[in-house]
PDB file of C-alpha atoms in Angstrom:
ATOM      1  CA  UNK A   2       0.000   0.000   0.000  1.00 47.00           C
ATOM      2  CA  UNK A   3       2.834   2.433   0.928  1.00 38.00           C
ATOM      3  CA  UNK A   4       4.634   1.539  -2.306  1.00 44.00           C
ATOM      4  CA  UNK A   5       1.473   2.257  -4.289  1.00 42.00           C
ATOM      5  CA  UNK A   6       0.994   5.634  -2.598  1.00 40.00           C
ATOM      6  CA  UNK A   7       4.601   6.663  -3.267  1.00 45.00           C
ATOM      7  CA  UNK A   8       4.322   5.554  -6.871  1.00 48.00           C
ATOM      8  CA  UNK A   9       1.088   7.507  -7.230  1.00 49.00           C
ATOM      9  CA  UNK A  10       2.680  10.630  -5.727  1.00 46.00           C
ATOM     10  CA  UNK A  11       5.587  10.317  -8.122  1.00 51.00           C
ATOM     11  CA  UNK A  12       3.303  10.031 -11.115  1.00 50.00           C
ATOM     12  CA  UNK A  13       1.146  12.924  -9.904  1.00 56.00           C
ATOM     13  CA  UNK A  14       4.224  15.116  -9.648  1.00 54.00           C
ATOM     14  CA  UNK A  15       5.280  14.108 -13.117  1.00 54.00           C
ATOM     15  CA  UNK A  16       1.820  14.818 -14.497  1.00 51.00           C
ATOM     16  CA  UNK A  17       1.873  18.230 -12.801  1.00 52.00           C
ATOM     17  CA  UNK A  18       5.259  18.972 -14.314  1.00 53.00           C
ATOM     18  CA  UNK A  19       4.109  17.905 -17.774  1.00 51.00           C
ATOM     19  CA  UNK A  20       0.886  19.939 -17.497  1.00 49.00           C
ATOM     20  CA  UNK A  21       2.798  23.088 -16.568  1.00 49.00           C
ATOM     21  CA  UNK A  22       5.343  22.468 -19.292  1.00 50.00           C
ATOM     22  CA  UNK A  23       2.599  21.851 -21.835  1.00 47.00           C
ATOM     23  CA  UNK A  24       0.978  25.111 -20.789  1.00 49.00           C
ATOM     24  CA  UNK A  25       4.205  26.934 -21.465  1.00 45.00           C
ATOM     25  CA  UNK A  26       4.396  25.321 -24.877  1.00 43.00           C
ATOM     26  CA  UNK A  27       0.813  26.314 -25.677  1.00 39.00           C
ATOM     27  CA  UNK A  28       1.530  29.864 -24.536  1.00 40.00           C
ATOM     28  CA  UNK A  29       4.299  30.096 -27.115  1.00 40.00           C
ATOM     29  CA  UNK A  30       2.295  28.444 -29.919  1.00 37.00           C
ATOM     30  CA  UNK A  31       1.325  31.813 -31.353  1.00 41.00           C
ATOM     31  CA  UNK A  32       4.960  32.695 -31.962  1.00 43.00           C
ATOM     32  CA  UNK A  33       6.252  31.809 -35.444  1.00 43.00           C
ATOM     33  CA  UNK A  34       8.678  28.871 -35.348  1.00 44.00           C
ATOM     34  CA  UNK A  35      12.335  29.699 -35.813  1.00 47.00           C
ATOM     35  CA  UNK A  36      13.965  28.044 -38.832  1.00 44.00           C
ATOM     36  CA  UNK A  37      16.755  26.649 -36.674  1.00 43.00           C
ATOM     37  CA  UNK A  38      14.461  25.134 -34.031  1.00 48.00           C
ATOM     38  CA  UNK A  39      14.488  21.379 -33.616  1.00 47.00           C
ATOM     39  CA  UNK A  40      11.394  19.206 -33.817  1.00 54.00           C
ATOM     40  CA  UNK A  41      12.046  18.066 -30.272  1.00 64.00           C
ATOM     41  CA  UNK A  42      13.858  20.428 -27.931  1.00 74.00           C
ATOM     42  CA  UNK A  43      16.472  19.367 -25.412  1.00 77.00           C
ATOM     43  CA  UNK A  44      14.049  20.219 -22.614  1.00 68.00           C
ATOM     44  CA  UNK A  45      11.358  17.923 -24.011  1.00 73.00           C
ATOM     45  CA  UNK A  46      13.926  15.142 -24.306  1.00 77.00           C
ATOM     46  CA  UNK A  47      14.904  15.637 -20.662  1.00 73.00           C
ATOM     47  CA  UNK A  48      11.260  15.662 -19.515  1.00 71.00           C
ATOM     48  CA  UNK A  49      10.657  12.425 -21.417  1.00 75.00           C
ATOM     49  CA  UNK A  50      13.742  10.939 -19.789  1.00 76.00           C
ATOM     50  CA  UNK A  51      12.397  11.850 -16.341  1.00 71.00           C
ATOM     51  CA  UNK A  52       9.070  10.231 -17.215  1.00 72.00           C
ATOM     52  CA  UNK A  53      10.774   7.039 -18.367  1.00 76.00           C
ATOM     53  CA  UNK A  54      12.944   6.954 -15.249  1.00 74.00           C
ATOM     54  CA  UNK A  55       9.972   7.305 -12.886  1.00 72.00           C
ATOM     55  CA  UNK A  56       7.938   4.719 -14.780  1.00 73.00           C
ATOM     56  CA  UNK A  57      10.839   2.261 -14.721  1.00 75.00           C
ATOM     57  CA  UNK A  58      11.735   3.002 -11.112  1.00 74.00           C
ATOM     58  CA  UNK A  59       8.141   2.926  -9.912  1.00 69.00           C
ATOM     59  CA  UNK A  60       9.051   5.060  -6.922  1.00 72.00           C
ATOM     60  CA  UNK A  61      10.876   8.289  -6.096  1.00 73.00           C
ATOM     61  CA  UNK A  62      12.973   9.295  -3.134  1.00 76.00           C
ATOM     62  CA  UNK A  63      12.183  12.186  -0.809  1.00 75.00           C
ATOM     63  CA  UNK A  64      14.934  14.214  -2.490  1.00 77.00           C
ATOM     64  CA  UNK A  65      13.555  13.481  -5.972  1.00 75.00           C
ATOM     65  CA  UNK A  66      10.055  14.420  -4.849  1.00 75.00           C
ATOM     66  CA  UNK A  67      11.316  17.732  -3.447  1.00 75.00           C
ATOM     67  CA  UNK A  68      13.277  18.452  -6.634  1.00 76.00           C
ATOM     68  CA  UNK A  69      10.174  17.893  -8.781  1.00 76.00           C
ATOM     69  CA  UNK A  70       8.074  20.109  -6.539  1.00 74.00           C
ATOM     70  CA  UNK A  71      10.756  22.802  -6.686  1.00 74.00           C
ATOM     71  CA  UNK A  72      10.932  22.612 -10.465  1.00 75.00           C
ATOM     72  CA  UNK A  73       7.148  22.945 -10.724  1.00 74.00           C
ATOM     73  CA  UNK A  74       7.323  25.980  -8.453  1.00 73.00           C
ATOM     74  CA  UNK A  75      10.001  27.623 -10.600  1.00 72.00           C
ATOM     75  CA  UNK A  76       8.244  27.238 -13.953  1.00 74.00           C
ATOM     76  CA  UNK A  77       4.741  28.036 -12.710  1.00 71.00           C
ATOM     77  CA  UNK A  78       5.509  31.771 -12.425  1.00 77.00           C
ATOM     78  CA  UNK A  79       6.045  34.356 -15.113  1.00 75.00           C
ATOM     79  CA  UNK A  80       8.034  36.994 -13.213  1.00 77.00           C
ATOM     80  CA  UNK A  81      11.556  36.309 -14.445  1.00 74.00           C
ATOM     81  CA  UNK A  82      14.039  39.051 -15.258  1.00 72.00           C
ATOM     82  CA  UNK A  83      13.909  38.103 -18.946  1.00 68.00           C
ATOM     83  CA  UNK A  84      10.235  39.107 -19.005  1.00 67.00           C
ATOM     84  CA  UNK A  85      10.971  42.617 -17.795  1.00 65.00           C
ATOM     85  CA  UNK A  86      11.784  45.382 -20.280  1.00 64.00           C
ATOM     86  CA  UNK A  87      15.378  46.479 -19.648  1.00 61.00           C
ATOM     87  CA  UNK A  88      14.500  50.027 -20.741  1.00 60.00           C
ATOM     88  CA  UNK A  89      12.099  50.354 -17.817  1.00 61.00           C
ATOM     89  CA  UNK A  90      14.467  49.489 -14.970  1.00 59.00           C
ATOM     90  CA  UNK A  91      16.696  52.088 -13.349  1.00 56.00           C
ATOM     91  CA  UNK A  92      19.934  51.722 -11.442  1.00 59.00           C
ATOM     92  CA  UNK A  93      20.679  53.449  -8.184  1.00 58.00           C
ATOM     93  CA  UNK A  94      22.814  56.247  -9.639  1.00 59.00           C
ATOM     94  CA  UNK A  95      19.893  57.281 -11.879  1.00 67.00           C
ATOM     95  CA  UNK A  96      17.371  58.004  -9.104  1.00 71.00           C
ATOM     96  CA  UNK A  97      16.943  60.944  -6.727  1.00 74.00           C
ATOM     97  CA  UNK A  98      15.188  58.943  -3.997  1.00 80.00           C
ATOM     98  CA  UNK A  99      15.975  55.289  -3.387  1.00 79.00           C
ATOM     99  CA  UNK A 100      13.530  52.510  -2.545  1.00 82.00           C
ATOM    100  CA  UNK A 101      12.352  52.721   1.062  1.00 87.00           C
ATOM    101  CA  UNK A 102      11.460  49.704   3.207  1.00 90.00           C
ATOM    102  CA  UNK A 103       8.928  50.054   6.003  1.00 89.00           C
ATOM    103  CA  UNK A 104      10.780  51.324   9.040  1.00 89.00           C
ATOM    104  CA  UNK A 105      13.439  53.125   6.970  1.00 89.00           C
ATOM    105  CA  UNK A 106      11.590  56.410   6.510  1.00 89.00           C
ATOM    106  CA  UNK A 107      12.980  59.894   7.287  1.00 87.00           C
ATOM    107  CA  UNK A 108      16.630  58.862   6.784  1.00 88.00           C
ATOM    108  CA  UNK A 109      19.401  60.214   4.596  1.00 85.00           C
ATOM    109  CA  UNK A 110      20.060  58.499   1.246  1.00 80.00           C
ATOM    110  CA  UNK A 111      23.047  56.615   2.656  1.00 84.00           C
ATOM    111  CA  UNK A 112      21.157  55.616   5.818  1.00 89.00           C
ATOM    112  CA  UNK A 113      18.189  54.515   3.710  1.00 87.00           C
ATOM    113  CA  UNK A 114      20.456  52.251   1.629  1.00 85.00           C
ATOM    114  CA  UNK A 115      21.934  50.705   4.778  1.00 89.00           C
ATOM    115  CA  UNK A 116      18.471  50.238   6.279  1.00 91.00           C
ATOM    116  CA  UNK A 117      17.275  48.662   3.007  1.00 89.00           C
ATOM    117  CA  UNK A 118      20.139  46.149   3.102  1.00 90.00           C
ATOM    118  CA  UNK A 119      19.519  45.291   6.756  1.00 92.00           C
ATOM    119  CA  UNK A 120      15.750  44.863   6.321  1.00 93.00           C
ATOM    120  CA  UNK A 121      15.952  42.700   3.171  1.00 93.00           C
ATOM    121  CA  UNK A 122      18.824  40.573   4.510  1.00 94.00           C
ATOM    122  CA  UNK A 123      16.998  39.923   7.764  1.00 95.00           C
ATOM    123  CA  UNK A 124      13.743  39.094   5.978  1.00 95.00           C
ATOM    124  CA  UNK A 125      15.397  36.562   3.639  1.00 95.00           C
ATOM    125  CA  UNK A 126      17.381  34.915   6.428  1.00 95.00           C
ATOM    126  CA  UNK A 127      14.241  34.546   8.562  1.00 95.00           C
ATOM    127  CA  UNK A 128      11.929  33.457   5.737  1.00 96.00           C
ATOM    128  CA  UNK A 129      14.270  31.010   3.993  1.00 96.00           C
ATOM    129  CA  UNK A 130      13.562  27.339   4.808  1.00 95.00           C
ATOM    130  CA  UNK A 131      16.962  26.369   6.217  1.00 94.00           C
ATOM    131  CA  UNK A 132      16.076  22.657   6.247  1.00 93.00           C
ATOM    132  CA  UNK A 133      16.288  22.608   2.432  1.00 92.00           C
ATOM    133  CA  UNK A 134      19.863  23.826   2.670  1.00 93.00           C
ATOM    134  CA  UNK A 135      20.800  21.467   5.498  1.00 93.00           C
ATOM    135  CA  UNK A 136      19.382  18.498   3.587  1.00 90.00           C
ATOM    136  CA  UNK A 137      22.107  18.998   0.962  1.00 90.00           C
ATOM    137  CA  UNK A 138      24.717  17.926   3.561  1.00 92.00           C
ATOM    138  CA  UNK A 139      27.294  20.299   2.118  1.00 92.00           C
ATOM    139  CA  UNK A 140      30.851  20.037   3.468  1.00 91.00           C
ATOM    140  CA  UNK A 141      31.232  23.796   3.142  1.00 93.00           C
ATOM    141  CA  UNK A 142      28.986  26.721   2.340  1.00 93.00           C
ATOM    142  CA  UNK A 143      28.125  27.538  -1.261  1.00 94.00           C
ATOM    143  CA  UNK A 144      27.278  30.907  -2.772  1.00 95.00           C
ATOM    144  CA  UNK A 145      24.606  31.895  -5.276  1.00 94.00           C
ATOM    145  CA  UNK A 146      23.740  35.271  -6.808  1.00 93.00           C
ATOM    146  CA  UNK A 147      20.182  36.407  -7.352  1.00 93.00           C
ATOM    147  CA  UNK A 148      18.658  39.529  -8.881  1.00 91.00           C
ATOM    148  CA  UNK A 149      15.284  41.189  -8.538  1.00 91.00           C
ATOM    149  CA  UNK A 150      13.499  44.377  -9.509  1.00 89.00           C
ATOM    150  CA  UNK A 151      11.491  46.597  -7.197  1.00 90.00           C
ATOM    151  CA  UNK A 152       9.022  48.050  -9.656  1.00 88.00           C
ATOM    152  CA  UNK A 153       7.227  51.386  -9.777  1.00 89.00           C
ATOM    153  CA  UNK A 154       4.521  50.092  -7.412  1.00 93.00           C
ATOM    154  CA  UNK A 155       7.061  48.873  -4.855  1.00 92.00           C
ATOM    155  CA  UNK A 156       6.534  45.176  -5.588  1.00 93.00           C
ATOM    156  CA  UNK A 157       9.270  42.620  -6.249  1.00 92.00           C
ATOM    157  CA  UNK A 158       9.390  41.186  -9.771  1.00 89.00           C
ATOM    158  CA  UNK A 159      11.972  40.491 -12.501  1.00 86.00           C
ATOM    159  CA  UNK A 160      13.590  37.602 -10.616  1.00 91.00           C
ATOM    160  CA  UNK A 161      16.781  35.826 -11.640  1.00 90.00           C
ATOM    161  CA  UNK A 162      18.770  33.190  -9.717  1.00 92.00           C
ATOM    162  CA  UNK A 163      22.169  32.014 -10.861  1.00 87.00           C
ATOM    163  CA  UNK A 164      22.957  28.297 -11.160  1.00 83.00           C
ATOM    164  CA  UNK A 165      22.431  26.321  -7.952  1.00 87.00           C
ATOM    165  CA  UNK A 166      20.520  23.261  -6.770  1.00 90.00           C
ATOM    166  CA  UNK A 167      16.917  23.338  -7.982  1.00 90.00           C
ATOM    167  CA  UNK A 168      15.586  23.265  -4.403  1.00 91.00           C
ATOM    168  CA  UNK A 169      17.696  26.290  -3.486  1.00 93.00           C
ATOM    169  CA  UNK A 170      16.653  28.191  -6.603  1.00 93.00           C
ATOM    170  CA  UNK A 171      12.976  27.554  -5.888  1.00 92.00           C
ATOM    171  CA  UNK A 172      13.314  28.563  -2.232  1.00 94.00           C
ATOM    172  CA  UNK A 173      15.116  31.802  -3.105  1.00 94.00           C
ATOM    173  CA  UNK A 174      12.375  32.678  -5.602  1.00 94.00           C
ATOM    174  CA  UNK A 175       9.644  31.817  -3.083  1.00 94.00           C
ATOM    175  CA  UNK A 176      11.320  33.971  -0.439  1.00 96.00           C
ATOM    176  CA  UNK A 177      11.855  36.955  -2.728  1.00 95.00           C
ATOM    177  CA  UNK A 178       8.204  36.847  -3.819  1.00 94.00           C
ATOM    178  CA  UNK A 179       7.178  37.291  -0.172  1.00 95.00           C
ATOM    179  CA  UNK A 180       9.126  40.524   0.365  1.00 94.00           C
ATOM    180  CA  UNK A 181       6.644  43.190   1.557  1.00 94.00           C
ATOM    181  CA  UNK A 182       5.658  46.082  -0.694  1.00 95.00           C
ATOM    182  CA  UNK A 183       8.019  49.061  -0.424  1.00 93.00           C
ATOM    183  CA  UNK A 184       7.964  52.737  -1.351  1.00 92.00           C
ATOM    184  CA  UNK A 185       9.386  52.816  -4.901  1.00 89.00           C
ATOM    185  CA  UNK A 186      12.410  54.799  -6.030  1.00 86.00           C
ATOM    186  CA  UNK A 187      11.788  58.234  -7.539  1.00 85.00           C
ATOM    187  CA  UNK A 188      13.313  59.750 -10.679  1.00 82.00           C
ATOM    188  CA  UNK A 189      12.220  63.112 -12.094  1.00 84.00           C
ATOM    189  CA  UNK A 190       9.364  63.107  -9.614  1.00 86.00           C
ATOM    190  CA  UNK A 191       7.989  59.784 -10.864  1.00 86.00           C
ATOM    191  CA  UNK A 192       8.155  56.268  -9.330  1.00 88.00           C
ATOM    192  CA  UNK A 193      10.544  53.990 -11.223  1.00 85.00           C
ATOM    193  CA  UNK A 194      11.806  50.407 -11.104  1.00 85.00           C
ATOM    194  CA  UNK A 195      15.270  49.636  -9.717  1.00 86.00           C
ATOM    195  CA  UNK A 196      17.483  46.577 -10.102  1.00 86.00           C
ATOM    196  CA  UNK A 197      18.851  44.923  -6.952  1.00 87.00           C
ATOM    197  CA  UNK A 198      20.988  41.894  -6.166  1.00 89.00           C
ATOM    198  CA  UNK A 199      21.636  39.479  -3.334  1.00 92.00           C
ATOM    199  CA  UNK A 200      24.511  37.158  -2.547  1.00 94.00           C
ATOM    200  CA  UNK A 201      23.266  34.185  -0.566  1.00 95.00           C
ATOM    201  CA  UNK A 202      25.646  31.841   1.252  1.00 95.00           C
ATOM    202  CA  UNK A 203      23.964  28.567   2.154  1.00 95.00           C
ATOM    203  CA  UNK A 204      24.797  25.332   3.927  1.00 94.00           C
ATOM    204  CA  UNK A 205      24.017  24.634   7.562  1.00 93.00           C
ATOM    205  CA  UNK A 206      23.399  28.356   7.905  1.00 93.00           C
ATOM    206  CA  UNK A 207      22.070  31.135   5.673  1.00 93.00           C
ATOM    207  CA  UNK A 208      23.875  34.442   5.248  1.00 94.00           C
ATOM    208  CA  UNK A 209      22.696  37.169   2.875  1.00 94.00           C
ATOM    209  CA  UNK A 210      24.255  40.329   1.477  1.00 91.00           C
ATOM    210  CA  UNK A 211      21.954  42.718  -0.390  1.00 88.00           C
ATOM    211  CA  UNK A 212      22.846  45.669  -2.616  1.00 80.00           C
ATOM    212  CA  UNK A 213      21.451  47.910  -5.285  1.00 73.00           C
ATOM    213  CA  UNK A 214      23.415  47.342  -8.467  1.00 65.00           C
ATOM    214  CA  UNK A 215      25.344  50.534  -9.369  1.00 50.00           C
ATOM    215  CA  UNK A 216      25.270  49.542 -13.034  1.00 47.00           C
ATOM    216  CA  UNK A 217      23.807  46.621 -14.977  1.00 46.00           C
ATOM    217  CA  UNK A 218      26.434  43.838 -15.322  1.00 43.00           C
ATOM    218  CA  UNK A 219      27.335  43.130 -18.950  1.00 49.00           C
ATOM    219  CA  UNK A 220      27.331  39.369 -18.354  1.00 48.00           C
ATOM    220  CA  UNK A 221      23.868  39.285 -16.737  1.00 46.00           C
ATOM    221  CA  UNK A 222      21.900  36.590 -18.542  1.00 46.00           C
ATOM    222  CA  UNK A 223      18.281  37.671 -18.685  1.00 42.00           C
ATOM    223  CA  UNK A 224      16.758  34.240 -18.194  1.00 41.00           C
ATOM    224  CA  UNK A 225      14.621  33.027 -15.320  1.00 40.00           C
TER     225      UNK A 225
END
């Protein structure tokens, strides 16, 4: 009975993954096909391989189940940095008034930046599910970079996480999406979007450094 339940959970996760992936494919059906595109993409091949593996294995481990859930979480949102118009995001040096977190009001520009870093770092460290990091049993801490935009309404969007374990990527995205609404940056008297970054060190502990990006990195890949 337990074996059957585990097998069923594994298949349900796979079905969920395939449904989400199929939805993404349907969403892009209106775009004209590129001449160089293959009949079957590398991603489809990998999804099929996962399906075959689960069907042959008949069961999945706790780690595999968590990885599938994390992957579903990642691809079920459409708020990646690649989906945000680069012409509409500012950098810190271009604004007169920086983004203000709750509790950081009535401070100088420099004090506001410091308060912003402290508030965001503390929020991420408290919100992040440390058990996901501990489950990796890392011998030493690893580092991952992430980027996000605080848009003209003060909400977090335009997310990008550099390469890391899929569970860590999903947890960073989940945590960033929960950041409270802030007072947006101001340029020429109008609210504007600003690009920010975090450096997250993870292992048995979580440590976060946050900063506005003074200029957009040339090597920043705009993919979710």
